[in-house]
mmCIF file of C-alpha atoms in Angstrom:
data_model
loop_
_atom_site.group_PDB
_atom_site.id
_atom_site.type_symbol
_atom_site.label_atom_id
_atom_site.label_comp_id
_atom_site.label_asym_id
_atom_site.label_seq_id
_atom_site.Cartn_x
_atom_site.Cartn_y
_atom_site.Cartn_z
ATOM 1 C CA MET A 1 -17.617 9.262 33.909
ATOM 2 C CA THR A 2 -18.889 8.454 30.441
ATOM 3 C CA ASP A 3 -16.881 6.066 28.246
ATOM 4 C CA THR A 4 -17.471 8.214 25.163
ATOM 5 C CA TYR A 5 -14.541 9.845 23.379
ATOM 6 C CA LYS A 6 -14.886 13.287 21.838
ATOM 7 C CA LEU A 7 -13.658 13.902 18.306
ATOM 8 C CA LEU A 8 -13.228 17.590 17.532
ATOM 9 C CA GLY A 9 -13.192 17.940 13.771
ATOM 10 C CA ALA A 10 -15.225 18.446 10.616
ATOM 11 C CA GLU A 11 -16.537 16.561 7.597
ATOM 12 C CA ILE A 12 -14.457 18.772 5.300
ATOM 13 C CA SER A 13 -11.265 18.012 7.222
ATOM 14 C CA TYR A 14 -8.607 15.840 5.513
ATOM 15 C CA PHE A 15 -7.443 14.272 8.755
ATOM 16 C CA THR A 16 -10.724 14.078 10.670
ATOM 17 C CA GLY A 17 -11.898 11.461 8.182
ATOM 18 C CA LYS A 18 -8.896 9.288 9.021
ATOM 19 C CA VAL A 19 -9.750 9.187 12.734
ATOM 20 C CA ARG A 20 -13.510 8.939 12.199
ATOM 21 C CA SER A 21 -13.083 5.882 9.988
ATOM 22 C CA TYR A 22 -10.774 4.292 12.561
ATOM 23 C CA LEU A 23 -13.164 4.933 15.452
ATOM 24 C CA ARG A 24 -15.996 3.328 13.509
ATOM 25 C CA PHE A 25 -13.952 0.277 12.565
ATOM 26 C CA LYS A 26 -12.760 -0.248 16.139
ATOM 27 C CA ASP A 27 -16.316 0.325 17.411
ATOM 28 C CA ILE A 28 -15.093 2.893 19.925
ATOM 29 C CA PRO A 29 -17.906 5.035 21.357
ATOM 30 C CA TYR A 30 -17.398 8.634 20.314
ATOM 31 C CA GLU A 31 -19.195 11.926 19.856
ATOM 32 C CA GLU A 32 -18.109 14.214 17.037
ATOM 33 C CA ILE A 33 -18.056 17.902 17.888
ATOM 34 C CA LYS A 34 -17.761 20.417 15.062
ATOM 35 C CA ALA A 35 -14.574 22.399 15.363
ATOM 36 C CA ASP A 36 -16.153 25.820 14.928
ATOM 37 C CA ARG A 37 -14.532 29.094 15.903
ATOM 38 C CA ASP A 38 -15.585 28.796 19.542
ATOM 39 C CA VAL A 39 -14.244 25.234 19.832
ATOM 40 C CA TYR A 40 -10.923 26.335 18.355
ATOM 41 C CA LEU A 41 -10.597 29.284 20.708
ATOM 42 C CA ASN A 42 -11.940 27.666 23.877
ATOM 43 C CA VAL A 43 -10.926 24.017 23.567
ATOM 44 C CA ILE A 44 -8.413 23.158 20.844
ATOM 45 C CA LEU A 45 -5.903 25.955 21.372
ATOM 46 C CA PRO A 46 -5.948 25.822 25.200
ATOM 47 C CA ARG A 47 -5.670 22.023 25.245
ATOM 48 C CA THR A 48 -3.093 21.480 22.470
ATOM 49 C CA GLY A 49 -1.327 24.777 21.829
ATOM 50 C CA VAL A 50 -1.862 24.420 18.065
ATOM 51 C CA ALA A 51 -4.749 25.454 15.815
ATOM 52 C CA MET A 52 -5.187 22.077 14.149
ATOM 53 C CA MET A 53 -7.969 19.537 13.893
ATOM 54 C CA PRO A 54 -8.825 16.850 14.673
ATOM 55 C CA VAL A 55 -8.310 16.548 18.388
ATOM 56 C CA LEU A 56 -9.413 13.548 20.448
ATOM 57 C CA ILE A 57 -10.398 13.994 24.088
ATOM 58 C CA SER A 58 -10.597 10.771 26.046
ATOM 59 C CA PRO A 59 -13.122 9.990 28.799
ATOM 60 C CA ASP A 60 -10.311 10.522 31.318
ATOM 61 C CA ASP A 61 -9.693 13.984 29.818
ATOM 62 C CA ILE A 62 -6.522 13.374 27.833
ATOM 63 C CA ALA A 63 -6.314 15.530 24.688
ATOM 64 C CA VAL A 64 -4.437 14.029 21.741
ATOM 65 C CA GLN A 65 -3.619 15.897 18.526
ATOM 66 C CA ASP A 66 -2.269 14.424 15.269
ATOM 67 C CA THR A 67 -3.994 11.462 13.703
ATOM 68 C CA SER A 68 -1.085 9.041 13.955
ATOM 69 C CA ASP A 69 -0.705 9.807 17.661
ATOM 70 C CA ILE A 70 -4.467 9.501 18.119
ATOM 71 C CA ILE A 71 -4.571 6.077 16.471
ATOM 72 C CA ASP A 72 -1.549 4.850 18.439
ATOM 73 C CA PHE A 73 -3.099 6.155 21.660
ATOM 74 C CA LEU A 74 -6.321 4.282 20.923
ATOM 75 C CA GLU A 75 -4.506 1.121 19.791
ATOM 76 C CA GLY A 76 -2.993 0.998 23.259
ATOM 77 C CA ARG A 77 -6.487 0.987 24.776
ATOM 78 C CA PHE A 78 -8.292 -1.040 22.098
ATOM 79 C CA PRO A 79 -5.636 -3.389 20.723
ATOM 80 C CA ASP A 80 -7.877 -5.944 19.007
ATOM 81 C CA PRO A 81 -8.058 -6.207 16.128
ATOM 82 C CA SER A 82 -4.884 -4.271 15.406
ATOM 83 C CA VAL A 83 -4.729 -2.064 12.327
ATOM 84 C CA TYR A 84 -0.969 -2.632 12.195
ATOM 85 C CA PRO A 85 0.011 -5.839 10.375
ATOM 86 C CA ALA A 86 2.649 -7.643 12.415
ATOM 87 C CA THR A 87 4.323 -9.423 9.493
ATOM 88 C CA PRO A 88 7.369 -7.891 7.748
ATOM 89 C CA ARG A 89 6.038 -7.162 4.254
ATOM 90 C CA GLN A 90 2.551 -6.073 5.218
ATOM 91 C CA GLY A 91 3.806 -4.078 8.201
ATOM 92 C CA THR A 92 6.202 -2.138 6.005
ATOM 93 C CA ILE A 93 3.778 -1.558 3.147
ATOM 94 C CA ALA A 94 0.910 -0.476 5.423
ATOM 95 C CA ARG A 95 3.115 2.185 7.007
ATOM 96 C CA LEU A 96 4.313 3.331 3.585
ATOM 97 C CA PHE A 97 0.724 3.933 2.536
ATOM 98 C CA GLU A 98 0.069 5.946 5.700
ATOM 99 C CA LEU A 99 3.092 8.130 4.922
ATOM 100 C CA TYR A 100 1.950 8.544 1.320
ATOM 101 C CA GLY A 101 -1.661 9.335 2.197
ATOM 102 C CA ASP A 102 -0.845 11.713 5.012
ATOM 103 C CA GLU A 103 1.899 13.661 3.272
ATOM 104 C CA TRP A 104 2.154 13.263 -0.521
ATOM 105 C CA MET A 105 -1.559 13.008 -1.280
ATOM 106 C CA LYS A 106 -1.931 16.575 -0.009
ATOM 107 C CA ILE A 107 -0.755 17.725 -3.433
ATOM 108 C CA PRO A 108 -3.688 16.413 -5.512
ATOM 109 C CA ALA A 109 -6.148 16.802 -2.634
ATOM 110 C CA MET A 110 -5.456 20.509 -2.303
ATOM 111 C CA HIS A 111 -5.246 21.038 -6.070
ATOM 112 C CA TYR A 112 -8.662 19.572 -6.767
ATOM 113 C CA ARG A 113 -10.301 21.244 -3.770
ATOM 114 C CA TRP A 114 -9.125 24.767 -4.505
ATOM 115 C CA ASN A 115 -8.946 24.668 -8.297
ATOM 116 C CA TYR A 116 -12.167 22.710 -8.879
ATOM 117 C CA ASN A 117 -14.328 23.016 -5.757
ATOM 118 C CA ALA A 118 -13.555 26.405 -4.201
ATOM 119 C CA GLU A 119 -17.046 27.909 -4.485
ATOM 120 C CA ALA A 120 -18.655 24.939 -2.749
ATOM 121 C CA MET A 121 -15.978 25.036 -0.063
ATOM 122 C CA TYR A 122 -16.561 28.667 0.860
ATOM 123 C CA LEU A 123 -20.046 27.797 2.101
ATOM 124 C CA GLU A 124 -18.923 24.584 3.830
ATOM 125 C CA PHE A 125 -16.087 26.312 5.668
ATOM 126 C CA GLY A 126 -18.387 29.165 6.632
ATOM 127 C CA LYS A 127 -20.950 26.743 8.040
ATOM 128 C CA VAL A 128 -18.296 25.008 10.132
ATOM 129 C CA SER A 129 -16.747 28.222 11.389
ATOM 130 C CA GLN A 130 -19.880 30.225 12.218
ATOM 131 C CA PRO A 131 -23.013 28.074 11.925
ATOM 132 C CA GLU A 132 -25.252 30.803 13.355
ATOM 133 C CA LEU A 133 -24.796 33.141 10.360
ATOM 134 C CA SER A 134 -26.933 33.346 7.234
ATOM 135 C CA GLU A 135 -25.781 31.462 4.145
ATOM 136 C CA ALA A 136 -24.598 34.649 2.422
ATOM 137 C CA GLU A 137 -22.622 35.633 5.516
ATOM 138 C CA GLN A 138 -21.168 32.129 5.786
ATOM 139 C CA ILE A 139 -19.892 32.347 2.208
ATOM 140 C CA GLU A 140 -18.080 35.587 3.027
ATOM 141 C CA VAL A 141 -16.625 34.069 6.206
ATOM 142 C CA GLY A 142 -15.625 31.007 4.206
ATOM 143 C CA LYS A 143 -13.786 33.116 1.638
ATOM 144 C CA GLU A 144 -11.694 34.669 4.398
ATOM 145 C CA THR A 145 -11.175 31.367 6.195
ATOM 146 C CA CYS A 146 -10.081 29.646 2.985
ATOM 147 C CA LYS A 147 -7.514 32.210 1.898
ATOM 148 C CA PRO A 148 -4.592 30.502 3.687
ATOM 149 C CA PHE A 149 -5.585 27.084 2.347
ATOM 150 C CA LYS A 150 -6.003 28.241 -1.234
ATOM 151 C CA GLY A 151 -2.860 30.328 -0.884
ATOM 152 C CA SER A 152 -0.845 27.280 0.149
ATOM 153 C CA LEU A 153 -1.015 25.674 -3.301
ATOM 154 C CA PRO A 154 2.345 27.021 -4.546
ATOM 155 C CA ILE A 155 4.251 25.868 -1.440
ATOM 156 C CA LEU A 156 2.747 22.404 -1.958
ATOM 157 C CA GLY A 157 3.981 22.459 -5.554
ATOM 158 C CA VAL A 158 0.697 23.194 -7.323
ATOM 159 C CA THR A 159 1.229 25.866 -9.972
ATOM 160 C CA PRO A 160 -0.108 26.415 -13.482
ATOM 161 C CA GLU A 161 3.031 24.651 -14.738
ATOM 162 C CA THR A 162 2.472 21.499 -12.659
ATOM 163 C CA GLU A 163 -1.330 21.208 -12.585
ATOM 164 C CA LYS A 164 -1.655 18.867 -15.574
ATOM 165 C CA ALA A 165 1.027 16.564 -14.197
ATOM 166 C CA VAL A 166 -0.652 16.556 -10.779
ATOM 167 C CA GLU A 167 -3.899 15.510 -12.448
ATOM 168 C CA ALA A 168 -2.239 12.861 -14.625
ATOM 169 C CA SER A 169 -0.495 11.340 -11.599
ATOM 170 C CA TYR A 170 -3.613 11.353 -9.432
ATOM 171 C CA GLU A 171 -5.945 9.994 -12.084
ATOM 172 C CA GLN A 172 -3.536 7.150 -12.895
ATOM 173 C CA LEU A 173 -3.331 6.438 -9.163
ATOM 174 C CA LEU A 174 -7.125 6.185 -9.152
ATOM 175 C CA ARG A 175 -7.017 3.670 -12.026
ATOM 176 C CA ASP A 176 -4.352 1.594 -10.294
ATOM 177 C CA LEU A 177 -6.250 1.582 -6.999
ATOM 178 C CA ASP A 178 -9.464 0.776 -8.849
ATOM 179 C CA ALA A 179 -7.876 -2.366 -10.285
ATOM 180 C CA HIS A 180 -6.802 -3.398 -6.785
ATOM 181 C CA PHE A 181 -10.127 -2.672 -5.085
ATOM 182 C CA SER A 182 -11.973 -4.573 -7.793
ATOM 183 C CA VAL A 183 -10.373 -7.678 -6.237
ATOM 184 C CA TYR A 184 -9.685 -6.821 -2.581
ATOM 185 C CA PRO A 185 -11.916 -4.898 -0.131
ATOM 186 C CA TYR A 186 -8.932 -3.159 1.496
ATOM 187 C CA LEU A 187 -5.241 -2.713 0.761
ATOM 188 C CA LEU A 188 -4.102 -5.907 2.454
ATOM 189 C CA GLY A 189 -7.153 -8.130 2.695
ATOM 190 C CA THR A 190 -10.549 -7.968 4.330
ATOM 191 C CA ARG A 191 -9.410 -5.799 7.268
ATOM 192 C CA PRO A 192 -8.392 -2.145 6.924
ATOM 193 C CA SER A 193 -4.802 -1.413 7.915
ATOM 194 C CA ILE A 194 -3.075 1.779 8.989
ATOM 195 C CA GLY A 195 -2.369 2.235 5.272
ATOM 196 C CA ASP A 196 -6.084 2.342 4.473
ATOM 197 C CA PHE A 197 -6.627 4.899 7.223
ATOM 198 C CA GLY A 198 -3.779 7.017 5.850
ATOM 199 C CA MET A 199 -5.325 7.001 2.388
ATOM 200 C CA ILE A 200 -8.904 7.670 3.491
ATOM 201 C CA GLY A 201 -8.048 11.196 4.695
ATOM 202 C CA PRO A 202 -7.526 12.721 1.250
ATOM 203 C CA LEU A 203 -9.665 10.266 -0.672
ATOM 204 C CA TYR A 204 -12.756 10.894 1.470
ATOM 205 C CA ALA A 205 -12.803 14.504 2.606
ATOM 206 C CA HIS A 206 -11.341 16.096 -0.523
ATOM 207 C CA GLN A 207 -11.702 13.667 -3.390
ATOM 208 C CA TYR A 208 -14.986 11.886 -2.615
ATOM 209 C CA ARG A 209 -17.019 14.559 -0.819
ATOM 210 C CA ASP A 210 -16.031 17.626 -2.825
ATOM 211 C CA PRO A 211 -18.514 17.726 -5.723
ATOM 212 C CA ALA A 212 -16.279 18.013 -8.786
ATOM 213 C CA SER A 213 -13.666 15.662 -7.327
ATOM 214 C CA GLY A 214 -16.324 13.142 -6.363
ATOM 215 C CA GLU A 215 -17.619 13.047 -9.923
ATOM 216 C CA ILE A 216 -14.097 12.368 -11.198
ATOM 217 C CA MET A 217 -13.526 9.531 -8.711
ATOM 218 C CA LYS A 218 -16.851 7.842 -9.376
ATOM 219 C CA ARG A 219 -16.336 8.070 -13.132
ATOM 220 C CA ILE A 220 -12.693 6.960 -13.280
ATOM 221 C CA ALA A 221 -12.542 4.624 -10.299
ATOM 222 C CA PRO A 222 -15.921 3.342 -9.070
ATOM 223 C CA HIS A 223 -14.243 0.629 -6.985
ATOM 224 C CA VAL A 224 -12.248 3.300 -5.164
ATOM 225 C CA ALA A 225 -15.493 5.127 -4.415
ATOM 226 C CA LYS A 226 -16.920 1.864 -3.023
ATOM 227 C CA TRP A 227 -13.782 1.449 -0.884
ATOM 228 C CA VAL A 228 -14.305 4.977 0.480
ATOM 229 C CA GLU A 229 -17.874 4.064 1.371
ATOM 230 C CA ARG A 230 -16.693 0.861 3.096
ATOM 231 C CA MET A 231 -14.079 2.803 5.022
ATOM 232 C CA MET A 232 -16.618 5.318 6.265
ATOM 233 C CA ASP A 233 -19.156 2.644 7.175
ATOM 234 C CA PRO A 234 -17.021 -0.390 8.041
ATOM 235 C CA GLU A 235 -18.070 -3.672 9.566
ATOM 236 C CA PRO A 236 -16.653 -3.151 13.069
ATOM 237 C CA LYS A 237 -13.698 -5.293 14.151
ATOM 238 C CA SER A 238 -14.081 -7.609 11.180
ATOM 239 C CA GLY A 239 -11.825 -9.150 8.565
ATOM 240 C CA ALA A 240 -8.223 -10.291 8.393
ATOM 241 C CA PHE A 241 -5.001 -9.439 6.639
ATOM 242 C CA LEU A 242 -3.972 -11.742 3.800
ATOM 243 C CA GLN A 243 -2.247 -14.944 4.823
ATOM 244 C CA ASP A 244 1.473 -15.640 4.440
ATOM 245 C CA ASP A 245 2.373 -11.934 4.559
ATOM 246 C CA GLU A 246 1.079 -11.483 1.014
ATOM 247 C CA VAL A 247 1.198 -8.055 -0.607
ATOM 248 C CA PRO A 248 -0.978 -8.251 -3.734
ATOM 249 C CA GLU A 249 0.693 -7.554 -7.051
ATOM 250 C CA THR A 250 -2.208 -5.216 -7.789
ATOM 251 C CA LEU A 251 -0.532 -2.771 -5.369
ATOM 252 C CA TYR A 252 2.816 -2.850 -7.186
ATOM 253 C CA PRO A 253 1.973 0.014 -9.615
ATOM 254 C CA VAL A 254 1.001 2.205 -6.661
ATOM 255 C CA LEU A 255 4.170 1.313 -4.759
ATOM 256 C CA ARG A 256 6.273 2.146 -7.819
ATOM 257 C CA ARG A 257 4.545 5.540 -7.956
ATOM 258 C CA ILE A 258 5.265 6.168 -4.261
ATOM 259 C CA PHE A 259 8.971 5.469 -4.685
ATOM 260 C CA GLU A 260 9.227 7.358 -7.967
ATOM 261 C CA GLU A 261 7.415 10.516 -6.881
ATOM 262 C CA GLN A 262 7.595 10.892 -3.113
ATOM 263 C CA PHE A 263 10.923 9.393 -2.125
ATOM 264 C CA PRO A 264 13.460 11.473 -4.117
ATOM 265 C CA PRO A 265 12.268 14.748 -2.533
ATOM 266 C CA LEU A 266 11.919 12.949 0.807
ATOM 267 C CA HIS A 267 15.616 11.999 0.694
ATOM 268 C CA HIS A 268 16.538 15.560 -0.181
ATOM 269 C CA MET A 269 14.425 16.972 2.639
ATOM 270 C CA VAL A 270 15.916 14.597 5.239
ATOM 271 C CA SER A 271 19.462 15.521 4.222
ATOM 272 C CA SER A 272 18.690 19.240 4.145
ATOM 273 C CA PHE A 273 16.892 19.002 7.485
ATOM 274 C CA ALA A 274 19.926 17.364 9.086
ATOM 275 C CA ASP A 275 22.104 20.223 7.776
ATOM 276 C CA TRP A 276 19.588 22.749 9.121
ATOM 277 C CA ILE A 277 19.683 21.116 12.569
ATOM 278 C CA ASP A 278 23.496 21.208 12.584
ATOM 279 C CA GLU A 279 23.473 24.881 11.609
ATOM 280 C CA ASN A 280 20.699 25.937 14.013
ATOM 281 C CA PRO A 281 21.308 24.256 17.386
ATOM 282 C CA GLY A 282 18.536 24.915 19.870
ATOM 283 C CA VAL A 283 16.370 26.788 17.368
ATOM 284 C CA GLU A 284 12.666 25.898 17.228
ATOM 285 C CA ILE A 285 11.999 23.666 14.234
ATOM 286 C CA PRO A 286 9.963 25.454 11.552
ATOM 287 C CA ARG A 287 7.230 23.887 9.466
ATOM 288 C CA ALA A 288 9.374 24.165 6.335
ATOM 289 C CA ILE A 289 13.098 24.742 5.794
ATOM 290 C CA GLY A 290 13.209 25.977 2.225
ATOM 291 C CA LYS A 291 12.195 24.696 -1.185
ATOM 292 C CA GLN A 292 13.084 21.705 -3.318
ATOM 293 C CA ARG A 293 12.400 20.369 -6.784
ATOM 294 C CA PHE A 294 10.163 17.408 -7.500
ATOM 295 C CA VAL A 295 9.136 15.600 -10.667
ATOM 296 C CA LEU A 296 5.771 14.323 -11.878
ATOM 297 C CA LYS A 297 4.804 12.988 -15.283
ATOM 298 C CA GLU A 298 2.080 14.209 -17.598
ATOM 299 C CA ALA A 299 -0.313 11.801 -19.286
ATOM 300 C CA ASP A 300 2.080 11.263 -22.215
ATOM 301 C CA GLY A 301 4.921 10.370 -19.831
ATOM 302 C CA SER A 302 6.847 13.611 -20.211
ATOM 303 C CA PRO A 303 8.388 14.763 -16.919
ATOM 304 C CA VAL A 304 7.403 18.067 -15.329
ATOM 305 C CA THR A 305 9.601 19.627 -12.670
ATOM 306 C CA GLY A 306 8.003 21.663 -9.917
ATOM 307 C CA GLU A 307 9.106 23.330 -6.712
ATOM 308 C CA ARG A 308 7.641 22.747 -3.271
ATOM 309 C CA GLY A 309 8.423 23.307 0.382
ATOM 310 C CA MET A 310 10.565 20.934 2.418
ATOM 311 C CA PHE A 311 8.216 20.070 5.265
ATOM 312 C CA THR A 312 9.960 18.908 8.409
ATOM 313 C CA PHE A 313 6.995 16.907 9.731
ATOM 314 C CA GLU A 314 7.500 14.439 6.893
ATOM 315 C CA GLN A 315 10.597 13.108 8.650
ATOM 316 C CA TRP A 316 8.566 12.214 11.741
ATOM 317 C CA MET A 317 6.135 10.298 9.537
ATOM 318 C CA LEU A 318 9.025 8.630 7.688
ATOM 319 C CA GLN A 319 10.489 7.493 10.997
ATOM 320 C CA ARG A 320 7.319 5.492 11.622
ATOM 321 C CA VAL A 321 8.108 3.462 8.499
ATOM 322 C CA LEU A 322 11.821 3.118 9.175
ATOM 323 C CA ASP A 323 11.341 2.167 12.835
ATOM 324 C CA PHE A 324 9.464 -0.909 11.634
ATOM 325 C CA TYR A 325 11.584 -1.689 8.573
ATOM 326 C CA GLN A 326 15.158 -1.056 9.709
ATOM 327 C CA PRO A 327 15.224 -3.492 12.676
ATOM 328 C CA LEU A 328 14.122 -6.393 10.448
ATOM 329 C CA GLN A 329 16.779 -9.062 10.116
ATOM 330 C CA GLY A 330 17.487 -12.321 8.345
ATOM 331 C CA ALA A 331 14.675 -13.863 6.350
ATOM 332 C CA ASP A 332 12.241 -11.123 7.384
ATOM 333 C CA ARG A 333 14.479 -8.369 5.978
ATOM 334 C CA GLN A 334 15.214 -10.385 2.853
ATOM 335 C CA SER A 335 11.502 -10.919 2.232
ATOM 336 C CA VAL A 336 10.784 -7.187 2.425
ATOM 337 C CA ASP A 337 13.850 -6.220 0.393
ATOM 338 C CA THR A 338 12.884 -8.645 -2.360
ATOM 339 C CA LEU A 339 9.494 -6.950 -2.616
ATOM 340 C CA LEU A 340 11.028 -3.481 -2.465
ATOM 341 C CA GLU A 341 13.488 -4.382 -5.213
ATOM 342 C CA GLU A 342 10.609 -5.418 -7.434
ATOM 343 C CA VAL A 343 8.805 -2.079 -7.014
ATOM 344 C CA GLY A 344 11.910 0.114 -7.219
ATOM 345 C CA GLY A 345 12.035 0.864 -3.526
ATOM 346 C CA LYS A 346 14.946 -1.026 -1.950
ATOM 347 C CA GLU A 347 17.536 1.690 -2.492
ATOM 348 C CA ALA A 348 14.954 4.394 -1.760
ATOM 349 C CA MET A 349 14.284 2.913 1.682
ATOM 350 C CA GLN A 350 17.902 3.238 2.789
ATOM 351 C CA PHE A 351 18.078 6.331 4.984
ATOM 352 C CA ASP A 352 20.838 7.325 7.350
ATOM 353 C CA LEU A 353 19.111 9.698 9.740
ATOM 354 C CA ARG A 354 21.785 11.941 11.233
ATOM 355 C CA HIS A 355 19.141 13.350 13.559
ATOM 356 C CA ARG A 356 15.834 11.989 14.746
ATOM 357 C CA VAL A 357 12.869 14.131 15.681
ATOM 358 C CA ALA A 358 10.084 13.649 18.201
ATOM 359 C CA ARG A 359 6.806 15.368 18.951
ATOM 360 C CA VAL A 360 6.711 17.054 22.367
ATOM 361 C CA LYS A 361 3.624 19.066 23.289
ATOM 362 C CA ASN A 362 2.585 18.914 19.616
ATOM 363 C CA GLN A 363 5.815 20.475 18.401
ATOM 364 C CA LEU A 364 8.719 18.845 16.575
ATOM 365 C CA VAL A 365 11.947 18.687 18.565
ATOM 366 C CA VAL A 366 15.331 17.103 17.914
ATOM 367 C CA GLU A 367 15.738 13.873 19.873
ATOM 368 C CA GLY A 368 18.579 13.786 22.371
#
């Protein structure tokens, strides 16, 4: 039996980039297989039950879907060096960045892809789906393939009314990250953490590779572009997290943005989800349970209110943060809370989960 893992995904895929970067950093032997139509029909769906990429298939024929599960699965087999900081502050912040990158960064990533890069994407998606066709045929296939993605913008909260605020928020995020990466190679030192891998998904596949988005990143935030390049071609198994559990102050503006933008709707979703579970015992959990308001700011600071779906999977990702943060006690908890207070996040991090969820056979279920 070969010791090579198989990664079923694509260069254009938000989440494939997260796993690819991780595999390269951990120096895990892998072969990437394009998730074309045949792979979806004959491998991904039969093995996972869901039409989602990426999927990892291990040398002992275990199929794992979802990037966080994939990374945790591989961390169990290749523990050193860990991408999870063990110290209280860094461990909390790294997981917060994974949550932010995986879930909230979808808003700007999808906006820029489908409102700035759609024509280029039709050909790319067509090539991935049916590589045997001519370029003209691939474009037509791509247009059909992309309809659900482009059509998802309103449910994500991207509308003509919110577009300018989405751009103002994202481009200020780029400037804040650029200031950080002008000093530090990664979020928390010279080793990438789970937070870096969470952020590389949107910032590589959508915002660096897509032509118009890539031009914006390289112009506004050249140090972020260099970080993307480091993440996609890392020095394997190298580097260290900062000593003494340091979280650089250069990350504080980004953390304030996370708590200001993502956490109010996250609280609302968790509360609404708990009500939904109480009202629908035994019912299969849907991808979304209704809509909610959220607020972003335009470049001049004026708030813009939008509406987006309440996505249930976000609670599972949130639990990954809380399961590290909530058990902290004594000096460890005080250290984290002091940092959170400074970035406006202490109160935001206080959740009372009436129900927990788990992933069973790649579907969300209520625990217990």
